[in-house]
Short mmCIF file of C-alpha atoms and ligand atoms in Angstrom, two decimals:
data_model
loop_
_atom_site.label_atom_id
_atom_site.label_comp_id
_atom_site.label_asym_id
_atom_site.label_seq_id
_atom_site.Cartn_x
_atom_site.Cartn_y
_atom_site.Cartn_z
CA UNK B 1 93.08 107.08 112.34
CA UNK B 2 91.53 107.37 115.69
CA UNK B 3 88.30 108.95 116.77
CA UNK B 4 90.39 111.11 119.03
CA UNK B 5 91.99 112.74 116.07
CA UNK B 6 88.69 113.73 114.57
CA UNK B 7 87.57 115.20 117.84
CA UNK B 8 90.70 117.23 118.02
CA UNK B 9 90.30 118.50 114.49
CA UNK B 10 86.72 119.47 114.97
CA UNK B 11 87.61 121.15 118.18
CA UNK B 12 90.29 123.21 116.53
CA UNK B 13 88.11 123.98 113.55
CA UNK B 14 85.45 125.34 115.83
CA UNK B 15 88.02 127.17 117.91
CA UNK B 16 87.09 130.72 116.97
CA UNK B 17 83.45 130.54 116.00
CA UNK B 18 82.35 128.08 118.66
CA UNK B 19 84.13 129.76 121.51
CA UNK B 20 82.80 133.17 120.66
CA UNK B 21 79.23 132.07 120.95
CA UNK B 22 79.73 130.40 124.25
CA UNK B 23 82.17 132.65 125.93
CA UNK B 24 82.91 136.23 125.28
CA UNK B 25 83.23 138.95 122.77
CA UNK B 26 86.91 139.73 123.49
CA UNK B 27 87.93 136.20 122.61
CA UNK B 28 86.12 136.42 119.32
CA UNK B 29 87.86 139.69 118.66
CA UNK B 30 91.25 138.33 119.34
CA UNK B 31 90.62 135.44 116.98
CA UNK B 32 89.50 137.73 114.21
CA UNK B 33 92.40 140.08 114.68
CA UNK B 34 94.89 137.33 114.71
CA UNK B 35 93.69 136.17 111.34
CA UNK B 36 93.77 139.60 109.84
CA UNK B 37 97.05 140.81 111.21
CA UNK B 38 99.29 137.80 111.08
CA UNK B 39 101.64 137.82 108.13
CA UNK B 40 101.45 140.93 106.17
CA UNK B 41 102.51 139.30 102.89
CA UNK B 42 105.89 140.72 102.25
CA UNK B 43 105.59 140.46 98.47
CA UNK B 44 108.67 141.48 96.57
CA UNK B 45 107.66 144.52 94.48
CA UNK B 46 110.46 143.82 91.98
CA UNK B 47 109.26 140.31 91.30
CA UNK B 48 106.90 140.37 88.32
CA UNK B 49 105.12 137.02 88.27
CA UNK B 50 103.73 135.39 85.13
CA UNK B 51 101.60 133.27 87.38
CA UNK B 52 100.34 134.21 90.82
CA UNK B 53 98.36 131.65 92.77
CA UNK B 54 96.84 131.42 96.19
CA UNK B 55 97.11 127.92 97.57
CA UNK B 56 95.23 127.25 100.78
CA UNK B 57 95.50 124.08 102.82
CA UNK B 58 92.11 123.44 104.40
CA UNK B 59 90.07 120.71 105.95
CA UNK B 60 87.18 119.83 103.69
CA UNK B 61 84.52 117.18 103.42
CA UNK B 62 84.58 115.40 100.10
CA UNK B 63 82.16 112.89 98.64
CA UNK B 64 84.38 109.90 98.00
CA UNK B 65 82.18 106.90 98.67
CA UNK B 66 78.43 106.70 98.77
CA UNK B 67 77.00 107.92 102.04
CA UNK B 68 78.93 109.94 104.51
CA UNK B 69 81.44 112.46 103.19
CA UNK B 70 85.12 111.99 103.99
CA UNK B 71 87.03 114.56 106.00
CA UNK B 72 90.14 115.37 103.95
CA UNK B 73 92.86 117.98 103.94
CA UNK B 74 93.18 119.58 100.58
CA UNK B 75 94.89 122.37 98.65
CA UNK B 76 92.32 124.85 97.39
CA UNK B 77 93.61 127.18 94.72
CA UNK B 78 92.75 130.51 93.28
CA UNK B 79 94.29 132.21 90.27
CA UNK B 80 95.33 135.76 91.10
CA UNK B 81 97.22 136.46 87.90
CA UNK B 82 98.10 134.45 84.81
CA UNK B 83 96.65 132.20 82.17
CA UNK B 84 93.56 130.35 83.42
CA UNK B 85 94.78 127.14 81.79
CA UNK B 86 97.72 127.07 84.22
CA UNK B 87 95.48 125.93 87.02
CA UNK B 88 93.32 122.88 86.66
CA UNK B 89 91.15 121.34 89.37
CA UNK B 90 90.26 117.68 89.61
CA UNK B 91 86.54 117.47 90.45
CA UNK B 92 85.48 115.70 93.67
CA UNK B 93 89.03 114.76 94.51
CA UNK B 94 91.07 115.48 97.60
CA UNK B 95 94.08 116.17 95.37
CA UNK B 96 95.26 119.72 94.85
CA UNK B 97 95.21 121.48 91.50
CA UNK B 98 97.43 120.65 88.55
CA UNK B 99 99.69 123.64 88.04
CA UNK B 100 101.15 124.08 84.54
CA UNK B 101 104.15 126.30 83.98
CA UNK B 102 106.83 126.91 81.37
CA UNK B 103 110.54 126.98 81.95
CA UNK B 104 111.60 130.59 82.40
CA UNK B 105 108.30 131.73 83.87
CA UNK B 106 108.20 133.48 87.20
CA UNK B 107 105.71 132.08 89.63
CA UNK B 108 104.38 133.33 92.92
CA UNK B 109 102.52 131.03 95.27
CA UNK B 110 100.86 132.37 98.40
CA UNK B 111 100.53 129.35 100.60
CA UNK B 112 98.00 129.86 103.36
CA UNK B 113 97.79 127.34 106.14
CA UNK B 114 94.28 126.76 107.46
CA UNK B 115 95.12 123.37 108.95
CA UNK B 116 95.05 122.60 112.65
CA UNK B 117 98.78 121.79 112.29
CA UNK B 118 101.92 123.56 111.21
CA UNK B 119 102.85 123.03 107.59
CA UNK B 120 104.99 124.19 104.68
CA UNK B 121 104.91 123.34 100.97
CA UNK B 122 107.79 121.72 99.11
CA UNK B 123 108.14 121.71 95.30
CA UNK B 124 109.38 118.19 94.70
CA UNK B 125 112.11 118.03 92.06
CA UNK B 126 112.34 121.77 91.55
CA UNK B 127 115.57 123.73 91.54
CA UNK B 128 114.73 126.71 93.73
CA UNK B 129 116.51 128.97 96.23
CA UNK B 130 116.73 127.74 99.82
CA UNK B 131 113.90 129.90 101.16
CA UNK B 132 111.43 128.51 98.62
CA UNK B 133 112.24 124.83 99.01
CA UNK B 134 109.89 124.16 101.90
CA UNK B 135 112.53 123.27 104.49
CA UNK B 136 110.89 121.82 107.63
CA UNK B 137 112.12 124.78 109.70
CA UNK B 138 110.07 127.12 107.49
CA UNK B 139 106.76 125.78 108.81
CA UNK B 140 103.93 128.23 109.41
CA UNK B 141 100.97 127.83 111.72
CA UNK B 142 97.25 128.08 111.20
CA UNK B 143 96.23 131.38 109.69
CA UNK B 144 99.69 132.27 108.38
CA UNK B 145 100.85 132.66 104.79
CA UNK B 146 104.20 131.78 103.21
CA UNK B 147 105.05 133.40 99.89
CA UNK B 148 107.14 131.62 97.24
CA UNK B 149 108.54 133.66 94.37
CA UNK B 150 110.80 131.88 91.96
CA UNK B 151 111.70 131.39 88.35
CA UNK B 152 111.06 127.97 86.85
CA UNK B 153 114.55 126.72 85.94
CA UNK B 154 113.76 123.04 85.49
CA UNK B 155 113.50 121.05 82.30
CA UNK B 156 110.15 119.86 81.06
CA UNK B 157 108.94 117.11 83.32
CA UNK B 158 106.38 115.98 85.82
CA UNK B 159 106.98 117.51 89.23
CA UNK B 160 104.72 117.75 92.26
CA UNK B 161 104.14 119.57 95.51
CA UNK B 162 103.27 118.41 98.98
CA UNK B 163 103.71 119.47 102.63
CA UNK B 164 107.06 118.99 104.37
CA UNK B 165 106.69 119.66 108.11
CA UNK B 166 108.92 117.27 110.02
CA UNK B 167 106.93 114.56 111.78
CA UNK B 168 103.62 115.19 110.04
CA UNK B 169 104.38 114.93 106.34
CA UNK B 170 102.95 111.39 106.18
CA UNK B 171 99.69 112.39 107.81
CA UNK B 172 99.26 115.55 105.77
CA UNK B 173 99.94 113.92 102.41
CA UNK B 174 97.75 110.98 103.37
CA UNK B 175 94.87 113.27 104.27
CA UNK B 176 95.03 114.61 100.72
CA UNK B 177 97.63 117.35 100.43
CA UNK B 178 99.48 116.88 97.13
CA UNK B 179 99.28 118.18 93.59
CA UNK B 180 101.07 117.99 90.25
CA UNK B 181 103.33 120.69 88.86
CA UNK B 182 103.88 120.18 85.14
CA UNK B 183 106.78 122.00 83.52
CA UNK B 184 107.03 122.50 79.75
CA UNK B 185 109.92 123.89 77.73
CA UNK B 186 110.94 124.50 74.10
CA UNK B 187 112.54 121.10 73.52
CA UNK B 188 109.38 119.42 74.65
CA UNK B 189 107.28 121.76 72.54
CA UNK B 190 109.17 120.68 69.42
CA UNK B 191 108.15 117.06 69.93
CA UNK B 192 104.43 117.67 69.46
CA UNK B 193 103.54 115.38 72.35
CA UNK B 194 99.89 114.92 73.29
CA UNK B 195 98.30 117.96 74.92
CA UNK B 196 94.96 118.84 76.46
CA UNK B 197 92.81 115.83 77.26
CA UNK B 198 95.49 113.57 75.73
CA UNK B 199 98.06 114.61 78.34
CA UNK B 200 96.55 112.63 81.14
CA UNK B 201 97.66 112.67 84.79
CA UNK B 202 97.48 109.47 86.83
CA UNK B 203 98.28 109.91 90.51
CA UNK B 204 98.36 106.52 92.21
CA UNK B 205 97.82 106.31 95.96
CA UNK B 206 96.56 103.82 98.52
CA UNK B 207 94.04 104.67 101.21
CA UNK B 208 92.02 102.88 103.86
CA UNK B 209 88.54 104.12 104.74
CA UNK B 210 86.63 102.96 107.79
CA UNK B 211 82.94 102.05 108.02
CA UNK B 212 82.09 105.74 108.34
CA UNK B 213 83.98 106.54 105.13
CA UNK B 214 86.77 108.24 107.10
CA UNK B 215 90.46 107.94 106.31
CA UNK B 216 92.37 105.57 108.54
CA UNK B 217 96.05 106.30 109.09
CA UNK B 218 98.51 104.34 111.18
CA UNK B 219 96.26 102.74 113.71
CA UNK B 220 98.86 100.09 114.32
CA UNK B 221 101.22 102.36 116.24
CA UNK B 222 104.98 102.34 116.16
CA UNK B 223 105.48 99.15 114.18
CA UNK B 224 103.21 100.50 111.44
CA UNK B 225 105.33 103.60 111.26
CA UNK B 226 108.54 101.61 111.05
CA UNK B 227 107.19 99.61 108.15
CA UNK B 228 105.45 102.50 106.43
CA UNK B 229 101.75 102.89 105.91
CA UNK B 230 99.93 100.71 103.39
CA UNK B 231 96.30 101.36 102.51
CA UNK B 232 93.96 98.63 101.35
CA UNK B 233 92.44 100.38 98.35
CA UNK B 234 94.00 101.98 95.28
CA UNK B 235 92.95 105.54 94.49
CA UNK B 236 93.50 107.23 91.12
CA UNK B 237 93.64 111.03 91.00
CA UNK B 238 92.12 111.23 94.46
CA UNK B 239 89.12 109.07 93.58
CA UNK B 240 88.35 105.45 94.47
CA UNK B 241 87.02 104.50 91.02
CA UNK B 242 89.72 102.50 89.32
CA UNK B 243 88.46 103.30 85.86
CA UNK B 244 89.65 105.78 83.29
CA UNK B 245 87.63 106.65 80.27
CA UNK B 246 89.89 107.25 77.24
CA UNK B 247 89.17 107.34 73.53
CA UNK B 248 89.89 104.44 71.20
CA UNK B 249 91.83 105.59 68.12
CA UNK B 250 93.97 108.12 70.02
CA UNK B 251 97.47 108.40 71.41
CA UNK B 252 98.04 109.51 74.98
CA UNK B 253 100.75 110.72 77.28
CA UNK B 254 99.99 109.30 80.72
CA UNK B 255 101.85 111.01 83.52
CA UNK B 256 102.14 108.73 86.49
CA UNK B 257 102.99 109.88 89.98
CA UNK B 258 103.31 107.44 92.83
CA UNK B 259 101.86 109.70 95.52
CA UNK B 260 101.59 106.89 98.08
CA UNK B 261 103.18 107.15 101.50
CA UNK B 262 105.15 103.92 101.23
CA UNK B 263 103.71 101.57 98.62
CA UNK B 264 105.90 100.49 95.69
CA UNK B 265 104.25 99.46 92.41
CA UNK B 266 105.41 97.11 89.68
CA UNK B 267 103.36 98.52 86.82
CA UNK B 268 102.48 96.47 83.74
CA UNK B 269 99.69 96.20 81.17
CA UNK B 270 97.77 93.00 81.72
CA UNK B 271 97.58 92.18 77.99
CA UNK B 272 101.34 91.65 77.96
CA UNK B 273 102.11 94.75 75.90
CA UNK B 274 105.25 96.52 77.09
CA UNK B 275 105.22 99.97 78.65
CA UNK B 276 106.69 102.74 76.51
CA UNK B 277 108.39 105.14 78.88
CA UNK B 278 109.07 108.62 77.53
CA UNK B 279 109.85 110.56 80.69
CA UNK B 280 111.05 110.14 84.24
CA UNK B 281 111.05 112.59 87.16
CA UNK B 282 112.64 115.83 85.91
CA UNK B 283 113.17 114.93 82.27
CA UNK B 284 111.94 113.53 79.04
CA UNK B 285 114.05 110.57 77.93
CA UNK B 286 116.37 110.66 74.96
CA UNK B 287 114.46 107.84 73.34
CA UNK B 288 111.34 105.94 74.30
CA UNK B 289 112.27 102.99 76.49
CA UNK B 290 110.27 99.83 76.04
CA UNK B 291 109.92 97.85 79.26
CA UNK B 292 107.96 94.80 80.38
CA UNK B 293 107.13 96.58 83.66
CA UNK B 294 108.30 99.58 85.67
CA UNK B 295 109.10 99.74 89.39
CA UNK B 296 107.51 102.95 90.62
CA UNK B 297 108.68 103.94 94.09
CA UNK B 298 106.95 106.59 96.21
CA UNK B 299 107.43 110.14 94.84
CA UNK B 300 108.61 108.90 91.45
CA UNK B 301 107.06 109.91 88.17
CA UNK B 302 107.10 108.26 84.77
CA UNK B 303 105.53 109.42 81.54
CA UNK B 304 104.07 106.60 79.47
CA UNK B 305 103.11 106.68 75.82
CA UNK B 306 99.81 104.87 75.30
CA UNK B 307 98.82 103.96 71.77
CA UNK B 308 95.10 103.24 71.42
CA UNK B 309 95.15 103.71 67.64
CA UNK B 310 94.23 100.12 66.91
CA UNK B 311 91.63 99.82 69.63
CA UNK B 312 87.91 99.89 69.07
CA UNK B 313 85.10 101.46 70.98
CA UNK B 314 84.21 99.10 73.82
CA UNK B 315 87.76 97.77 74.24
CA UNK B 316 89.34 97.64 77.66
CA UNK B 317 92.86 97.38 79.00
CA UNK B 318 94.05 97.04 82.53
CA UNK B 319 97.11 98.28 84.36
CA UNK B 320 98.27 96.04 87.15
CA UNK B 321 100.82 95.97 89.86
CA UNK B 322 102.54 92.61 89.44
CA UNK B 323 103.82 90.40 92.23
CA UNK B 324 107.39 90.95 93.41
CA UNK B 325 109.64 90.15 96.34
CA UNK B 326 110.20 93.18 98.49
CA UNK B 327 112.83 91.60 100.72
CA UNK B 328 110.65 92.03 103.79
CA UNK B 329 107.43 90.93 105.34
CA UNK B 330 107.47 87.55 103.71
CA UNK B 331 106.82 85.86 106.98
CA UNK B 332 103.58 87.72 107.46
CA UNK B 333 104.00 88.73 111.09
CA UNK B 334 104.30 92.38 110.18
CA UNK B 335 101.26 92.64 108.06
CA UNK B 336 99.25 94.57 110.58
CA UNK B 337 96.92 96.89 108.78
CA UNK B 338 97.66 95.78 105.28
CA UNK B 339 96.67 92.16 105.04
CA UNK B 340 94.11 92.98 102.38
CA UNK B 341 96.63 94.42 99.94
CA UNK B 342 100.14 93.32 100.89
CA UNK B 343 103.16 95.00 99.33
CA UNK B 344 104.40 92.89 96.43
CA UNK B 345 101.14 91.06 95.80
CA UNK B 346 99.39 91.29 92.44
CA UNK B 347 96.42 93.62 92.09
CA UNK B 348 94.67 95.89 89.65
CA UNK B 349 95.62 99.58 89.45
CA UNK B 350 92.93 100.64 86.99
CA UNK B 351 91.01 99.70 83.88
CA UNK B 352 90.90 101.89 80.82
CA UNK B 353 87.47 101.80 79.22
CA UNK B 354 87.14 103.03 75.67
CA UNK B 355 83.56 104.19 75.58
CA UNK B 356 84.16 106.48 72.65
CA UNK B 357 86.33 106.49 69.63
CA UNK B 358 88.01 109.44 67.97
CA UNK B 359 91.37 110.21 66.42
CA UNK B 360 94.31 112.48 67.02
CA UNK B 361 97.56 112.92 65.18
CA UNK B 362 100.13 112.89 67.94
CA UNK B 363 102.92 110.53 66.97
CA UNK B 364 105.65 109.10 69.12
CA UNK B 365 108.97 110.56 67.93
CA UNK B 366 111.89 108.19 67.63
CA UNK B 367 114.16 110.69 69.29
CA UNK B 368 113.03 112.76 72.21
CA UNK B 369 115.28 115.11 74.21
CA UNK B 370 119.06 114.58 74.52
CA UNK B 371 119.97 114.81 78.18
CA UNK B 372 123.72 115.38 78.31
CA UNK B 373 124.51 113.09 81.17
CA UNK B 374 127.10 114.41 83.62
CA UNK B 375 130.58 113.06 82.96
CA UNK B 376 131.98 111.13 85.96
CA UNK B 377 135.51 112.32 85.22
CA UNK B 378 134.39 115.87 85.99
CA UNK B 379 133.33 114.93 89.53
CA UNK B 380 135.53 116.36 92.29
CA UNK B 381 135.36 113.02 94.08
CA UNK B 382 135.42 110.69 91.11
CA UNK B 383 137.53 108.06 92.86
CA UNK B 384 136.04 108.57 96.23
CA UNK B 385 132.23 108.80 96.21
CA UNK B 386 130.51 110.38 99.17
CA UNK B 387 128.84 107.51 101.03
CA UNK B 388 125.41 107.46 102.53
CA UNK B 389 124.23 104.32 104.24
CA UNK B 390 120.58 103.80 105.05
CA UNK B 391 119.97 101.38 107.86
CA UNK B 392 118.25 100.68 111.13
CA UNK B 393 119.96 101.37 114.41
CA UNK B 394 118.38 101.17 117.85
CA UNK B 395 114.95 100.67 116.33
CA UNK B 396 115.28 103.84 114.28
CA UNK B 397 115.82 104.32 110.57
CA UNK B 398 119.02 106.29 110.07
CA UNK B 399 121.30 107.79 107.45
CA UNK B 400 124.91 107.04 108.33
CA UNK B 401 123.62 106.32 111.83
CA UNK B 402 122.08 109.76 112.27
CA UNK B 403 118.51 110.99 112.32
CA UNK B 404 116.85 114.34 111.67
CA UNK B 405 118.07 117.47 113.43
CA UNK B 406 116.47 120.66 112.12
CA UNK B 407 119.62 122.65 111.43
CA UNK B 408 122.48 120.22 111.96
CA UNK B 409 124.81 119.32 109.10
CA UNK B 410 127.67 116.87 109.43
CA UNK B 411 130.97 117.45 107.68
CA UNK B 412 130.22 114.70 105.21
CA UNK B 413 126.97 116.50 104.38
CA UNK B 414 128.64 119.70 103.20
CA UNK B 415 129.29 120.25 99.51
CA UNK B 416 130.58 123.13 97.39
CA UNK B 417 128.63 125.23 94.95
CA UNK B 418 129.62 124.76 91.29
CA UNK B 419 131.00 121.29 91.76
CA UNK B 420 129.96 117.90 90.47
CA UNK B 421 129.90 114.98 92.89
CA UNK B 422 129.30 111.26 92.95
CA UNK B 423 127.29 109.87 95.83
CA UNK B 424 126.97 106.23 96.72
CA UNK B 425 123.71 105.30 98.42
CA UNK B 426 123.64 101.92 100.18
CA UNK B 427 120.84 100.04 101.83
CA UNK B 428 122.61 98.17 104.58
CA UNK B 429 121.30 95.94 107.27
CA UNK B 430 121.47 97.17 110.81
CA UNK B 431 121.50 95.71 114.27
CA UNK B 432 118.20 95.66 115.99
CA UNK B 433 117.86 95.48 119.74
CA UNK B 434 120.82 93.20 120.45
CA UNK B 435 120.78 89.45 119.84
CA UNK B 436 117.56 87.93 118.66
CA UNK B 437 115.34 90.79 119.63
CA UNK B 438 111.65 90.94 119.19
CA UNK B 439 111.53 90.19 115.53
CA UNK B 440 112.26 86.49 115.70
CA UNK B 441 113.03 85.17 112.27
CA UNK B 442 110.99 85.53 109.13
CA UNK B 443 108.99 88.69 109.17
CA UNK B 444 110.90 91.58 107.77
CA UNK B 445 114.44 90.33 108.09
CA UNK B 446 116.62 90.67 105.08
CA UNK B 447 117.57 87.31 103.73
CA UNK B 448 120.82 85.88 102.60
CA UNK B 449 123.21 88.79 102.70
CA UNK B 450 126.35 89.04 104.75
CA UNK B 451 126.02 85.53 106.08
CA UNK B 452 126.43 85.34 109.84
CA UNK B 453 124.52 88.11 111.56
CA UNK B 454 121.44 87.54 109.55
CA UNK B 455 119.08 87.19 112.46
CA UNK B 456 119.82 90.79 113.37
CA UNK B 457 119.44 92.33 109.99
CA UNK B 458 116.41 94.39 109.33
CA UNK B 459 116.06 95.85 105.91
CA UNK B 460 113.41 97.51 103.86
CA UNK B 461 113.26 99.29 100.53
CA UNK B 462 114.02 103.01 100.87
CA UNK B 463 113.08 105.44 98.09
CA UNK B 464 115.83 108.04 98.49
CA UNK B 465 115.16 111.61 97.42
CA UNK B 466 117.53 114.58 97.26
CA UNK B 467 116.17 118.10 97.18
CA UNK B 468 117.42 120.88 94.94
CA UNK B 469 119.09 118.69 92.28
CA UNK B 470 118.22 116.33 89.48
CA UNK B 471 120.86 113.62 89.17
CA UNK B 472 121.97 110.91 86.76
CA UNK B 473 122.30 107.27 87.75
CA UNK B 474 125.77 105.85 87.14
CA UNK B 475 125.51 102.33 88.45
CA UNK B 476 123.45 99.82 90.39
CA UNK B 477 125.39 97.31 92.46
CA UNK B 478 123.16 94.38 93.30
CA UNK B 479 125.86 91.92 94.36
CA UNK B 480 124.70 91.95 97.97
CA UNK B 481 121.03 91.72 97.18
CA UNK B 482 118.85 88.70 97.71
CA UNK B 483 118.79 87.08 94.28
CA UNK B 484 115.11 86.32 94.47
CA UNK B 485 114.31 89.95 95.22
CA UNK B 486 116.48 91.24 92.38
CA UNK B 487 115.16 88.75 89.85
CA UNK B 488 111.60 89.79 90.57
CA UNK B 489 112.22 93.49 89.84
CA UNK B 490 115.35 93.81 87.72
CA UNK B 491 113.69 94.74 84.42
CA UNK B 492 111.80 97.62 85.99
CA UNK B 493 114.62 100.14 86.56
CA UNK B 494 115.49 103.14 84.41
CA UNK B 495 118.99 104.64 84.59
CA UNK B 496 118.47 107.25 81.88
CA UNK B 497 117.40 110.83 82.32
CA UNK B 498 117.40 113.29 85.20
CA UNK B 499 115.92 111.90 88.37
CA UNK B 500 115.40 113.05 91.93
CA UNK B 501 114.37 109.84 93.70
CA UNK B 502 115.81 106.31 93.52
CA UNK B 503 114.46 103.04 94.82
CA UNK B 504 117.15 101.59 97.05
CA UNK B 505 116.19 97.98 97.63
CA UNK B 506 117.59 95.91 100.53
CA UNK B 507 121.27 95.20 99.90
CA UNK B 508 121.43 97.53 96.89
CA UNK B 509 124.04 100.20 96.22
CA UNK B 510 123.46 102.99 93.73
CA UNK B 511 125.96 105.52 92.43
CA UNK B 512 124.55 108.82 91.29
CA UNK B 513 126.12 111.98 89.96
CA UNK B 514 124.88 115.53 90.46
CA UNK B 515 125.97 119.13 90.14
CA UNK B 516 125.35 121.85 92.69
CA UNK B 517 124.63 125.12 90.98
CA UNK B 518 123.04 128.53 91.44
CA UNK B 519 121.94 128.33 95.07
CA UNK B 520 123.79 127.95 98.32
CA UNK B 521 121.98 126.90 101.44
CA UNK B 522 120.54 124.15 103.56
CA UNK B 523 118.49 121.50 101.78
CA UNK B 524 117.30 118.08 102.81
CA UNK B 525 117.68 114.56 101.52
CA UNK B 526 115.60 111.73 102.90
CA UNK B 527 113.75 108.50 102.51
CA UNK B 528 110.45 109.19 100.74
CA UNK B 529 108.71 106.42 102.61
CA UNK B 530 106.88 109.17 104.46
CA UNK B 531 106.67 107.26 107.73
CA UNK B 532 110.44 106.72 107.64
CA UNK B 533 110.95 110.39 106.86
CA UNK B 534 108.68 111.42 109.73
CA UNK B 535 110.58 109.11 112.07
CA UNK B 536 113.80 110.92 111.22
CA UNK B 537 115.27 109.24 108.13
CA UNK B 538 116.03 112.70 106.80
CA UNK B 539 119.09 114.92 107.04
CA UNK B 540 120.29 118.30 105.87
CA UNK B 541 123.01 118.82 103.34
CA UNK B 542 124.57 122.19 102.88
CA UNK B 543 125.78 123.83 99.70
CA UNK B 544 128.49 126.35 100.60
CU1 C2O R 1 108.77 114.92 97.93
CU2 C2O R 1 111.48 116.18 100.60
O1 C2O R 1 110.08 115.52 99.29
CU1 CU R 2 111.61 117.00 97.15
CU1 CU R 3 112.93 104.29 104.22
#
């Protein structure tokens, strides 16, 4: 992040107050009036919320490292109506609150934008009407409020919220704007899973701070954006300490969110114990899935069962991100800002320190929640999946060769309400800048697929996310993938459950199945590498 940017922020922050002192009374007046009069909140009088929250995006200084405070952008929250346990703050963190809701509840969120930029909030993974989805065209400016009023229709799962203004999502999330939205339902309630302090959120992000303790974002320019931002330090729950204090003798539900802009993790316990996955994105799994490691792409969530029953006070375990081949950047020329913590290298995520011991009686059930996977024979296009190809063209990341247009929808992006469809997502190479180009060889070229034109192929992993729906995964086709890449990650994928984001590795094809129900309208699907999204790797789809 540049010094310029801070100057601009401070300037805007001081806009009203500062100017009024120096210049004139009328200007002060107009500022004050603007704040008061903009946006009379058109609350729906017939909507009776169970939970009513004010969520304000503000710039705030937070003590992150010793010394100077860090200027962050954060969601401040205030409970207007509802159970006080539905809103939980994380102390001294830039992260927003944890919002807890039950399926069937009605929630109202009054999002107030106090940022020096336009913004809008999106409820990632949630099934909501068009006007509450946080479409980029719904952005509001500084001082304005956007009201969301919807019923929670989703299954129990770990969801989250973050800004979604086109072009600035990466910057806004990076500066701190994100929070968890945890949904519970009856089926989950029957399982007697860990609650309270034993239901433990773990938001993993990467950040770079400069010598003045300020966040650094994309100082490498366009190439940094094309690759996606990588920070050089891992943050947990908006804090730089990579240490969690849990109790020996207890069982835990750890809810992981990869809230990073572009970093992919290969999560594993360093003592060689497998991970017990009990939930993914918008669902709890049918049965616990035991895995040596899990690939966690940006925006994805997994719920992990952690058994510390046989541990003693003073014991420690460590979660790591293991080394893997990402299919890019092996040559090193693209490392730019991230040489200290390259994607696919091995590093520590956090240590769990058991400073206390206690006991609880949460037990891991053998059977969790049946998920009734969609049946491919019920899809309207069962023999003819809708195809979406993600590739680079003319130095831009595209979807079927197109980039973001605020209201445009192509014919192939239009679907019908109350139908089930199969989509095939493919990560294909693309031509960059005619023969040879500036990338030379090595660097981020894909290797080994499609023979001949290899020197022109540029590929990267793309975590693909579709709004409005939760889908099932039907099939991974890895036949065109680099074998070394696939072998280094292949045991870390989960096809079960209801998901909203998939990691599409270079050369990979994934078939997914989804049903469009309840709401018509314009929704987006995009790469959740936030720099790719901001550069236009996002499109509308329309449910008619
Ligand atoms: Cu989490 Cu459209 O995003
Ligand atoms: Cu989303
Ligand atoms: Cu991407």
